[in-house]
Coordinates of C-alpha atoms in Angstrom, one line a residue:
Chain A
M1 CA 44.7 -18.5 -21.3
P2 CA 46.0 -19.2 -17.8
S3 CA 44.3 -22.1 -16.1
T4 CA 42.1 -19.9 -13.6
I5 CA 39.5 -19.4 -16.0
D6 CA 36.5 -20.5 -14.3
I7 CA 33.0 -21.2 -16.4
E8 CA 30.0 -21.3 -14.2
P9 CA 26.2 -21.9 -15.2
L10 CA 24.5 -18.8 -14.0
A11 CA 20.9 -19.7 -15.0
E12 CA 19.3 -22.4 -17.9
D13 CA 20.5 -20.1 -20.6
A14 CA 23.5 -18.2 -19.5
W15 CA 27.2 -18.9 -18.4
L16 CA 29.6 -16.7 -16.6
V17 CA 33.0 -16.8 -17.5
R18 CA 35.2 -15.6 -14.7
F19 CA 38.8 -14.8 -15.5
G20 CA 39.8 -13.2 -12.2
D21 CA 38.1 -11.2 -9.1
T22 CA 40.1 -8.1 -9.2
I23 CA 39.9 -4.7 -11.3
D24 CA 43.0 -5.2 -13.4
P25 CA 43.7 -4.1 -16.8
D26 CA 45.3 -7.4 -17.9
I27 CA 42.4 -9.2 -16.9
N28 CA 39.7 -6.9 -18.4
A29 CA 41.8 -7.2 -21.6
R30 CA 41.3 -10.9 -21.8
V31 CA 37.5 -10.5 -21.2
H32 CA 37.5 -8.3 -24.3
A33 CA 39.5 -10.5 -26.3
A34 CA 37.1 -13.4 -25.5
A35 CA 34.5 -11.4 -25.9
Q36 CA 35.2 -10.5 -29.6
Q37 CA 36.1 -13.8 -30.5
L38 CA 33.4 -15.8 -29.2
R39 CA 30.9 -13.4 -31.0
E40 CA 32.9 -14.1 -34.3
R41 CA 32.5 -17.9 -34.1
M42 CA 29.0 -17.8 -32.4
P43 CA 27.0 -14.6 -33.7
E44 CA 23.6 -16.0 -32.1
I45 CA 24.9 -15.6 -28.5
E46 CA 24.9 -12.4 -26.7
C47 CA 27.7 -11.5 -24.5
V48 CA 28.1 -9.1 -21.6
P49 CA 31.6 -8.1 -20.5
A50 CA 32.3 -6.9 -17.3
Y51 CA 35.7 -5.9 -15.6
A52 CA 36.6 -9.6 -14.6
S53 CA 33.9 -11.6 -16.1
L54 CA 31.7 -12.4 -19.5
L55 CA 28.3 -13.6 -19.4
V56 CA 27.5 -15.8 -22.3
R57 CA 23.8 -16.2 -23.0
F58 CA 22.1 -18.8 -25.4
D59 CA 18.5 -19.2 -26.3
A60 CA 17.5 -21.8 -23.9
T61 CA 14.3 -22.1 -25.5
R62 CA 15.6 -23.6 -28.7
W63 CA 16.8 -26.3 -26.4
R64 CA 15.3 -29.7 -27.1
G65 CA 17.2 -32.3 -25.1
D66 CA 20.6 -33.8 -24.1
E67 CA 21.5 -34.7 -27.5
D68 CA 20.8 -31.4 -28.6
A69 CA 23.6 -29.1 -29.8
L70 CA 22.5 -26.6 -27.4
S71 CA 22.5 -28.8 -24.4
P72 CA 24.4 -27.5 -21.5
Q73 CA 26.9 -30.1 -21.7
H74 CA 27.6 -29.1 -25.4
Q75 CA 27.4 -25.5 -24.5
Y76 CA 29.9 -26.1 -21.8
D77 CA 32.2 -28.2 -23.9
T78 CA 31.9 -25.6 -26.8
L79 CA 32.9 -22.6 -24.6
R80 CA 35.5 -24.3 -22.8
S81 CA 37.4 -25.6 -26.0
M82 CA 37.0 -21.8 -27.5
L83 CA 38.3 -20.3 -24.6
A84 CA 41.3 -22.5 -24.4
N85 CA 42.3 -20.8 -28.0
I86 CA 41.7 -17.0 -26.9
V87 CA 44.9 -15.1 -27.4
T88 CA 45.0 -11.5 -26.3
T89 CA 46.3 -10.0 -29.6
T90 CA 48.2 -6.7 -29.8
D91 CA 46.0 -4.2 -29.3
A92 CA 43.6 -3.3 -32.0
S93 CA 40.7 -1.6 -30.0
R94 CA 39.5 2.0 -31.5
E95 CA 40.6 5.1 -29.6
V96 CA 38.0 7.7 -28.9
V97 CA 38.7 11.5 -28.0
I98 CA 36.3 12.8 -25.5
P99 CA 36.2 16.5 -25.6
V100 CA 35.4 18.0 -21.9
W101 CA 34.6 21.4 -20.4
Y102 CA 36.0 21.0 -16.9
G103 CA 35.1 22.9 -14.1
G104 CA 32.9 25.9 -13.7
E105 CA 29.0 25.1 -13.8
A106 CA 29.7 22.0 -16.1
G107 CA 32.2 20.3 -13.1
P108 CA 30.8 21.6 -9.7
D109 CA 32.7 18.9 -7.8
L110 CA 36.2 19.9 -9.5
S111 CA 37.4 22.0 -6.3
V112 CA 36.6 19.6 -4.2
V113 CA 38.5 17.0 -5.8
A114 CA 41.4 19.4 -5.9
G115 CA 40.8 19.8 -2.1
H116 CA 40.8 16.3 -1.6
T117 CA 43.7 15.2 -3.6
R118 CA 45.8 18.3 -2.7
L119 CA 46.4 19.3 -6.4
T120 CA 45.0 22.4 -8.0
P121 CA 42.4 22.3 -10.3
D122 CA 44.5 22.5 -13.3
E123 CA 46.9 19.8 -12.3
V124 CA 43.6 17.4 -11.4
I125 CA 42.6 18.2 -15.5
S126 CA 45.9 17.7 -16.7
R127 CA 46.1 14.5 -15.0
H128 CA 42.6 13.3 -15.9
C129 CA 44.0 14.0 -19.9
A130 CA 47.4 12.5 -19.3
V131 CA 46.4 8.9 -19.7
T132 CA 44.3 6.4 -22.1
Y133 CA 41.4 4.9 -20.3
R134 CA 40.2 1.4 -21.0
V135 CA 36.1 0.9 -21.1
A136 CA 36.0 -2.2 -18.9
M137 CA 32.3 -2.4 -19.3
L138 CA 29.3 -0.4 -20.2
G139 CA 26.3 -0.9 -17.4
F140 CA 24.3 1.1 -14.7
A141 CA 22.5 3.1 -17.6
P142 CA 22.4 2.6 -21.4
G143 CA 25.8 3.9 -22.6
F144 CA 27.5 4.5 -19.1
P145 CA 31.2 3.5 -19.7
Y146 CA 33.2 2.2 -16.7
L147 CA 36.8 3.4 -17.5
L148 CA 40.0 2.0 -16.0
G149 CA 43.0 4.0 -15.5
L150 CA 42.4 6.8 -13.4
D151 CA 45.4 8.2 -12.0
P152 CA 45.4 6.9 -8.5
A153 CA 46.3 10.5 -7.5
L154 CA 42.6 11.4 -8.6
A155 CA 40.5 8.6 -6.5
M156 CA 38.2 10.4 -4.8
P157 CA 35.2 8.5 -2.4
R158 CA 31.7 8.7 -3.6
R159 CA 29.6 12.1 -2.4
A160 CA 27.8 10.8 1.5
D161 CA 24.9 13.0 -0.7
P162 CA 24.1 11.4 -4.3
R163 CA 22.5 14.0 -6.5
L164 CA 19.0 13.4 -7.8
S165 CA 19.7 14.2 -11.0
V166 CA 23.3 14.5 -12.7
P167 CA 23.2 16.4 -16.2
A168 CA 23.8 14.6 -19.2
G169 CA 27.3 14.5 -20.4
S170 CA 28.5 14.8 -16.7
V171 CA 32.5 13.3 -16.4
A172 CA 33.0 12.3 -13.1
I173 CA 35.2 10.4 -10.6
G174 CA 33.9 7.8 -8.4
G175 CA 36.6 5.7 -6.2
N176 CA 39.3 4.7 -8.5
Q177 CA 37.2 4.9 -11.5
T178 CA 36.2 7.6 -13.8
G179 CA 33.0 7.6 -16.1
I180 CA 30.5 9.8 -18.0
Y181 CA 26.9 9.7 -17.7
P182 CA 25.2 9.6 -20.9
Q183 CA 22.0 11.0 -20.0
A184 CA 20.4 12.6 -17.0
L185 CA 20.8 10.1 -14.0
P186 CA 20.9 9.8 -10.2
G187 CA 24.4 9.7 -9.2
G188 CA 26.9 9.7 -6.3
W189 CA 30.3 10.3 -8.3
Q190 CA 32.0 13.8 -8.6
L191 CA 31.5 15.6 -11.2
I192 CA 34.6 17.4 -12.6
G193 CA 33.4 18.1 -16.0
R194 CA 31.0 17.8 -19.1
T195 CA 31.1 16.5 -22.6
P196 CA 29.3 17.8 -25.6
S197 CA 29.6 14.2 -27.3
K198 CA 26.5 12.2 -27.1
L199 CA 27.1 8.9 -25.4
F200 CA 24.0 6.9 -26.4
D201 CA 21.8 7.6 -29.6
L202 CA 19.0 5.4 -29.5
H203 CA 18.3 6.0 -33.1
A204 CA 22.1 5.8 -34.3
V205 CA 23.3 2.4 -36.0
S206 CA 25.6 1.9 -33.3
P207 CA 23.9 3.3 -30.4
S208 CA 26.5 3.7 -27.8
L209 CA 29.4 5.9 -28.9
L210 CA 31.8 3.8 -26.8
L211 CA 32.1 0.0 -26.6
P212 CA 33.4 -2.6 -24.1
G213 CA 37.4 -2.9 -24.9
D214 CA 37.6 0.5 -26.8
R215 CA 40.4 3.1 -25.6
V216 CA 39.6 6.7 -24.5
R217 CA 41.2 9.7 -24.1
F218 CA 40.1 13.2 -22.4
H219 CA 40.5 16.5 -24.2
A220 CA 40.4 19.7 -22.4
I221 CA 38.2 22.4 -24.1
G222 CA 36.8 26.0 -23.0
Q223 CA 33.3 26.9 -22.2
D224 CA 32.9 28.6 -25.8
A225 CA 34.0 25.2 -27.4
Y226 CA 31.8 23.1 -25.7
E227 CA 28.7 25.4 -26.4
K228 CA 29.7 25.6 -30.3
L229 CA 30.0 21.8 -30.0
M230 CA 26.6 21.2 -28.5
E231 CA 24.9 23.8 -31.0
E232 CA 26.6 21.4 -34.0
R233 CA 25.3 18.5 -32.4
G234 CA 21.8 19.9 -32.5
Chain B
M1 CA -7.9 5.2 -36.5
S2 CA -6.5 4.0 -33.3
V3 CA -7.3 3.4 -29.6
L4 CA -7.1 6.1 -26.9
V5 CA -6.2 5.8 -23.3
I6 CA -9.0 7.1 -21.4
K7 CA -7.7 6.0 -17.9
P8 CA -4.1 4.3 -18.1
G9 CA -4.6 1.9 -15.0
L10 CA -2.4 1.5 -12.2
L11 CA 0.9 0.7 -14.3
T12 CA 0.2 0.2 -18.0
S13 CA 3.0 -0.7 -20.6
V14 CA 3.8 -1.7 -24.0
Q15 CA 5.7 -5.2 -23.8
D16 CA 6.5 -8.0 -26.2
G17 CA 9.1 -10.6 -25.7
G18 CA 12.3 -8.1 -24.9
R19 CA 15.0 -6.4 -26.3
A20 CA 17.9 -9.0 -27.1
G21 CA 21.2 -8.3 -28.1
Y22 CA 22.2 -4.9 -26.4
A23 CA 23.2 -6.1 -23.1
G24 CA 26.5 -5.5 -23.5
L25 CA 25.8 -1.6 -24.2
G26 CA 23.8 -1.5 -20.6
V27 CA 20.6 -2.0 -22.3
G28 CA 18.2 -4.7 -20.7
R29 CA 15.8 -6.9 -22.2
A30 CA 12.5 -5.9 -20.3
G31 CA 9.5 -7.5 -22.1
A32 CA 6.7 -9.1 -20.8
M33 CA 6.9 -10.5 -17.2
D34 CA 4.4 -13.2 -17.6
W35 CA 5.9 -14.5 -20.8
P36 CA 3.4 -17.3 -21.3
A37 CA 0.5 -15.3 -20.8
W38 CA 1.6 -12.6 -23.0
R39 CA 2.7 -15.4 -25.7
L40 CA -1.3 -16.8 -25.3
A41 CA -2.6 -13.4 -26.0
N42 CA -1.3 -13.0 -28.9
A43 CA -2.2 -16.7 -30.1
L44 CA -5.6 -15.8 -29.3
V45 CA -6.0 -13.3 -31.4
G46 CA -3.9 -15.1 -34.2
N47 CA -0.7 -12.9 -34.0
A48 CA 2.5 -14.7 -35.0
G49 CA 3.6 -14.3 -31.7
D50 CA 5.9 -11.5 -31.2
E51 CA 3.7 -8.4 -31.2
A52 CA 3.3 -5.9 -28.5
A53 CA 0.7 -6.3 -26.0
L54 CA -0.4 -4.2 -22.9
E55 CA 0.8 -5.2 -19.6
F56 CA -1.5 -4.1 -17.0
T57 CA -0.3 -4.2 -13.3
L58 CA -3.2 -4.7 -10.3
L59 CA -5.5 -2.5 -11.6
G60 CA -6.3 -2.2 -15.7
P61 CA -6.5 0.6 -18.2
T62 CA -9.6 1.9 -19.8
L63 CA -9.7 2.2 -23.6
R64 CA -11.7 3.5 -26.3
F65 CA -11.3 1.7 -29.6
E66 CA -12.2 4.1 -32.6
Q67 CA -11.7 1.2 -34.9
N68 CA -12.7 -2.5 -34.8
A69 CA -10.8 -4.8 -33.3
V70 CA -10.0 -8.5 -32.2
I71 CA -8.4 -8.5 -28.5
A72 CA -7.8 -11.1 -25.8
L73 CA -7.1 -11.0 -22.3
T74 CA -5.0 -13.0 -20.6
G75 CA -2.7 -13.2 -17.3
A76 CA -4.3 -12.3 -14.0
D77 CA -8.1 -12.9 -13.2
I78 CA -9.4 -9.3 -14.1
D79 CA -13.0 -7.7 -14.4
A80 CA -13.2 -6.7 -17.8
H81 CA -16.5 -4.7 -19.4
V82 CA -17.2 -3.5 -23.0
D83 CA -20.1 -0.8 -22.6
H84 CA -21.1 -2.4 -19.1
H85 CA -21.3 -5.9 -20.5
R86 CA -19.1 -8.6 -19.0
I87 CA -16.4 -10.1 -21.7
P88 CA -14.6 -13.3 -20.5
T89 CA -10.9 -13.5 -20.4
W90 CA -8.6 -16.1 -21.9
T91 CA -10.6 -16.1 -25.2
C92 CA -11.1 -14.0 -28.3
C93 CA -13.7 -11.0 -28.5
A94 CA -14.5 -9.1 -31.6
L95 CA -15.1 -5.3 -30.7
P96 CA -17.2 -2.9 -32.9
A97 CA -15.6 0.6 -33.3
G98 CA -16.4 2.8 -30.3
S99 CA -16.5 0.2 -28.0
V100 CA -15.0 0.9 -24.4
L101 CA -13.0 -1.3 -22.4
R102 CA -13.0 -1.0 -18.9
L103 CA -10.3 -3.1 -17.0
G104 CA -10.9 -3.3 -13.3
G105 CA -9.0 -5.0 -10.1
M106 CA -7.7 -8.2 -10.3
R107 CA -8.9 -10.9 -8.1
H108 CA -5.9 -12.8 -8.4
G109 CA -2.8 -12.3 -9.5
C110 CA -0.6 -9.1 -10.3
R111 CA -0.2 -8.7 -14.1
G112 CA -2.5 -9.2 -17.0
Y113 CA -2.0 -8.5 -21.1
L114 CA -4.1 -7.3 -23.4
A115 CA -3.0 -8.5 -27.2
V116 CA -4.7 -7.0 -30.3
R117 CA -5.1 -8.6 -33.9
G118 CA -2.2 -6.8 -35.9
G119 CA -0.3 -6.0 -32.6
W120 CA 0.0 -2.7 -30.9
A121 CA 2.0 -0.7 -33.8
T122 CA 4.2 1.6 -31.7
P123 CA 7.7 2.1 -33.0
V124 CA 10.4 -0.6 -32.6
V125 CA 13.3 0.7 -30.6
L126 CA 16.5 -1.4 -30.8
G127 CA 14.9 -4.1 -32.2
S128 CA 11.8 -4.1 -29.8
R129 CA 8.8 -2.5 -28.7
S130 CA 9.1 -3.3 -24.9
T131 CA 9.1 -0.4 -22.6
D132 CA 12.0 -0.2 -20.4
L133 CA 10.8 2.2 -17.6
H134 CA 13.7 2.4 -15.8
A135 CA 16.3 3.1 -18.9
R136 CA 13.6 5.0 -20.3
I137 CA 13.6 3.4 -23.7
G138 CA 10.7 2.1 -26.0
P139 CA 7.2 3.3 -26.6
F140 CA 6.5 6.6 -25.4
D141 CA 9.6 7.5 -24.5
G142 CA 9.9 4.5 -22.3
R143 CA 7.3 5.6 -20.0
S144 CA 3.9 3.9 -18.9
L145 CA 0.7 4.7 -20.5
Q146 CA -1.2 8.1 -19.5
A147 CA -4.6 9.3 -20.5
N148 CA -5.2 10.7 -23.9
D149 CA -2.3 8.5 -25.3
Q150 CA -3.3 7.1 -28.5
L151 CA -2.1 3.5 -29.7
A152 CA -2.1 2.6 -33.2
I153 CA -3.1 -1.2 -34.0
G154 CA -1.2 -3.0 -36.7
A155 CA -2.2 -4.1 -40.0
S156 CA -3.8 -7.7 -40.2
D157 CA -5.6 -10.0 -42.2
A158 CA -9.3 -9.9 -41.7
C159 CA -10.1 -12.2 -39.0
A160 CA -11.5 -15.6 -40.3
W161 CA -13.1 -17.0 -36.9
L162 CA -14.4 -13.7 -35.6
R163 CA -15.7 -10.5 -37.7
P164 CA -16.3 -7.5 -35.8
A165 CA -20.1 -6.7 -36.0
D166 CA -22.3 -4.2 -34.5
A167 CA -22.1 -5.8 -31.3
T168 CA -19.3 -7.4 -29.2
H169 CA -18.7 -11.0 -30.1
V170 CA -17.2 -13.4 -28.2
L171 CA -15.4 -16.8 -29.2
P172 CA -17.5 -19.8 -27.9
W173 CA -14.8 -21.2 -26.7
G174 CA -11.4 -20.3 -24.8
L175 CA -8.1 -21.5 -22.9
D176 CA -8.2 -22.9 -19.2
P177 CA -5.7 -20.4 -17.6
Q178 CA -4.4 -23.5 -15.5
P179 CA -1.7 -24.5 -15.2
W180 CA -0.5 -20.9 -17.0
L181 CA -1.7 -18.9 -14.1
D182 CA -0.7 -20.2 -10.9
Y183 CA -2.9 -18.8 -7.9
H184 CA -1.2 -20.9 -5.3
N185 CA 1.6 -19.6 -3.2
G186 CA 3.8 -22.7 -3.6
P187 CA 7.5 -22.5 -3.3
L188 CA 9.8 -21.1 -6.1
A189 CA 12.5 -23.3 -7.2
L190 CA 15.9 -21.6 -6.5
M191 CA 19.5 -22.7 -7.6
R192 CA 22.1 -22.0 -5.3
G193 CA 24.4 -18.8 -6.7
H194 CA 28.0 -18.3 -6.6
H195 CA 28.0 -16.5 -3.0
F196 CA 25.4 -18.8 -1.3
D197 CA 28.5 -20.5 0.4
A198 CA 29.5 -16.7 2.0
L199 CA 26.3 -16.7 4.0
D200 CA 26.6 -17.9 7.5
A201 CA 25.2 -21.0 8.3
A202 CA 21.8 -19.7 9.8
S203 CA 21.2 -17.4 6.7
Q204 CA 22.1 -20.7 4.4
H205 CA 19.2 -22.2 6.1
A206 CA 17.2 -19.4 6.2
V207 CA 17.0 -19.0 2.3
F208 CA 15.0 -22.4 1.6
N209 CA 13.3 -22.0 5.2
T210 CA 11.7 -18.7 5.3
T211 CA 8.5 -17.5 4.2
Y212 CA 9.3 -13.8 2.7
T213 CA 6.7 -11.4 1.7
I214 CA 7.0 -9.0 -1.5
S215 CA 7.3 -5.7 -0.4
K216 CA 5.3 -2.9 -1.8
D217 CA 8.6 -1.3 -3.1
S218 CA 8.5 -3.9 -5.5
N219 CA 8.6 -3.3 -9.5
R220 CA 9.4 -4.5 -12.6
T221 CA 13.1 -4.2 -12.1
A222 CA 12.9 -6.1 -8.7
S223 CA 10.8 -7.6 -6.0
R224 CA 12.1 -7.2 -2.6
L225 CA 11.9 -9.5 0.0
D226 CA 10.5 -8.5 3.3
H227 CA 10.7 -10.4 6.6
A228 CA 14.2 -11.8 6.2
S229 CA 17.6 -10.8 7.2
L230 CA 20.4 -12.7 5.6
S231 CA 24.0 -12.1 6.5
L232 CA 27.1 -13.0 4.9
Q233 CA 30.1 -14.9 7.1
Q234 CA 32.1 -11.5 6.2
P235 CA 31.7 -8.6 3.9
L236 CA 32.6 -9.3 0.7
E237 CA 34.4 -7.1 -1.7
L238 CA 32.8 -7.6 -5.2
I239 CA 33.6 -6.1 -8.5
S240 CA 30.2 -5.7 -10.7
E241 CA 29.4 -8.5 -13.1
A242 CA 26.4 -9.5 -15.4
T243 CA 22.8 -10.3 -13.5
L244 CA 20.2 -11.8 -15.0
P245 CA 16.4 -11.8 -14.5
G246 CA 15.7 -14.2 -11.8
T247 CA 19.2 -13.3 -9.7
L248 CA 18.7 -13.2 -6.2
Q249 CA 21.1 -10.5 -4.8
L250 CA 21.9 -9.7 -1.2
P251 CA 22.4 -5.9 -0.8
P252 CA 24.0 -4.9 2.7
S253 CA 20.7 -4.3 4.3
G254 CA 20.3 -8.0 4.5
Q255 CA 17.2 -7.9 2.9
P256 CA 17.3 -10.0 -0.6
I257 CA 16.3 -8.9 -3.9
L258 CA 14.9 -10.8 -6.4
L259 CA 15.4 -9.2 -9.8
Q260 CA 12.7 -9.3 -12.7
S261 CA 12.2 -8.5 -16.4
E262 CA 13.9 -4.9 -16.1
A263 CA 16.9 -6.4 -14.4
P264 CA 20.1 -4.4 -14.7
V265 CA 22.7 -5.8 -16.9
T266 CA 25.4 -5.6 -14.3
G267 CA 25.3 -5.3 -10.3
G268 CA 28.2 -5.5 -7.6
Y269 CA 26.1 -7.5 -5.1
P270 CA 26.6 -10.7 -3.7
R271 CA 24.5 -13.5 -5.9
I272 CA 23.0 -16.0 -3.2
G273 CA 20.7 -17.9 -6.1
Q274 CA 19.0 -17.7 -9.6
L275 CA 15.2 -18.3 -9.8
A276 CA 14.4 -21.3 -12.3
A277 CA 13.1 -19.8 -15.4
V278 CA 10.0 -20.9 -15.4
D279 CA 9.2 -19.7 -12.1
L280 CA 9.9 -16.2 -13.4
A281 CA 5.9 -16.1 -14.6
R282 CA 4.7 -17.5 -11.3
L283 CA 6.5 -14.7 -9.3
A284 CA 5.4 -12.0 -11.7
Q285 CA 1.7 -13.0 -10.5
R286 CA 2.7 -12.3 -6.8
R287 CA 1.5 -9.2 -5.5
P288 CA 2.9 -7.2 -2.7
G289 CA 1.9 -8.5 0.4
D290 CA 1.9 -12.1 -1.1
T291 CA 4.7 -14.5 0.3
V292 CA 7.1 -16.2 -1.5
C293 CA 9.1 -19.2 -0.3
F294 CA 12.0 -21.2 -2.3
R295 CA 12.8 -24.5 -2.8
E296 CA 16.3 -25.8 -4.0
T297 CA 16.4 -26.9 -7.4
T298 CA 19.3 -27.8 -9.7
L299 CA 20.3 -26.8 -13.2
D300 CA 19.1 -30.1 -14.5
E301 CA 15.9 -29.9 -12.9
S302 CA 15.2 -26.3 -14.2
L303 CA 16.1 -27.3 -17.6
Q304 CA 13.7 -30.4 -18.0
R305 CA 10.9 -27.9 -16.5
L306 CA 11.8 -25.6 -19.0
A307 CA 11.9 -28.0 -21.8
Q308 CA 8.3 -29.6 -20.4
R309 CA 7.0 -26.0 -20.3
Q310 CA 7.9 -24.8 -23.9
E311 CA 6.5 -28.3 -25.3
R312 CA 3.2 -27.9 -23.5
L313 CA 3.1 -24.5 -24.8
Q314 CA 4.0 -25.3 -28.2
R315 CA 1.4 -28.0 -28.3
L316 CA -1.2 -25.7 -27.1
L317 CA -0.2 -23.1 -29.7
R318 CA -0.6 -25.4 -32.3
H319 CA -4.0 -26.4 -30.9
I320 CA -5.1 -23.0 -30.9
A321 CA -3.8 -22.3 -34.5
Q322 CA -5.9 -25.3 -35.5
R323 CA -9.3 -24.8 -33.9
Q324 CA -8.9 -21.2 -35.5
S325 CA -8.7 -22.8 -39.0
E326 CA -11.5 -24.8 -38.4
E327 CA -13.9 -21.9 -37.2

């Protein structure tokens, strides 16, 4: 672990571990490795991974005094020693393939993105499908993945006038990131397609299809396949 | 057999201690904003503690009980009537089936709690009965109560110290709302945040020397603070990181935002402070138009105050349980 790691108390029951201050795949991989290993050793804590930082939350109401194992000094020492031994091992993360119907009514901004990037709509689609992304973090709304790895040629400013409601499943580009709206939400990202995959299901054992650290690939499908998959989903 | 919502009040929702463990999936905790008031309402009806209560805001709901029930009201000082008879708050009341409970406006404070013996038996979603109005998760698909909603009451043993009779029956003792309900607009304790030093000198001074007003745009997600314009020495390009209830953020408008119970799990605004956890309940009782000012605190002092409050609360909970066993 590089020595740049910084542990800061955020609140009485929470520490923020900073691994850097940029959006960088290597830094983000360290965040996920740390989250996984801390969870294994301390199942009672809550971890919130972000691009370059990790929130670690204890239960402060159980703390009784300075000598307690939950005292801040003890928590800090425990975190410090565990983080010193974190290794970013070979990538054992899952890969999830997301089928996407690009363009048309599913992706009303595809032509705008094509115009801005001086690519044809088909080139935008093939570049969007060509890379493997990483779920940097989930936030904004339950199950909303912030994906790292967008082809820089596809970077595109957000809309000046955000939509009041973006349809569930919309696949979108915002700046140099891409993401998927799990449910109908207001949003300013450019919509290039829509997936029939259910991103967030409250009643599933694992409610979020994607987890922080997962690898993601997009696979282009046509409107017919989209509708068939939506039917099967029920 | 259930309870019928006749009028929902201004903003009434089912809340428990919150939805822990899903922040990594983008799901916040939500939960009762005035935690001790929620906990004490449950204790007064003899619940174990983590049952859901109704949280209402500024103007309470009107409910018809189709079954006998044992209830308690805590939190803000509210007008409460059962079939035109006034009932007290911070105590326990037995209501016969058919009673109509009318909760009016609040004389002080902003949020009240209605606990029922057995708890409100709404479905558990991701480990909690709390309503997350922002993410639309929880009872009633994550919305606040509406007229004609039906609420079920969970099973419980008969209440040994207060049995529903033909008329409303009030326990002869109750709790002093003090110190749990703080009417005074005294300063709230704030720790410096990671980006405090990035404020310009005048703004660093202003954080602890300004009387802010809680904006009417405030809700369970955040209190927006009017009458302030704080600025950074230079714009910061930040990437999103975790936020918590109590985080004081500074968006580009210069008007600080103090996150509350439904805080989003991540955010990208500069983090200029963190409210002491014990003062979240005091903040929850300030209404739009009320003032807020901050004094500087340290993590050590905040932890001491939290431990003291927990100890005092545990003592009171033991005391309540003992009185109940003696009745």
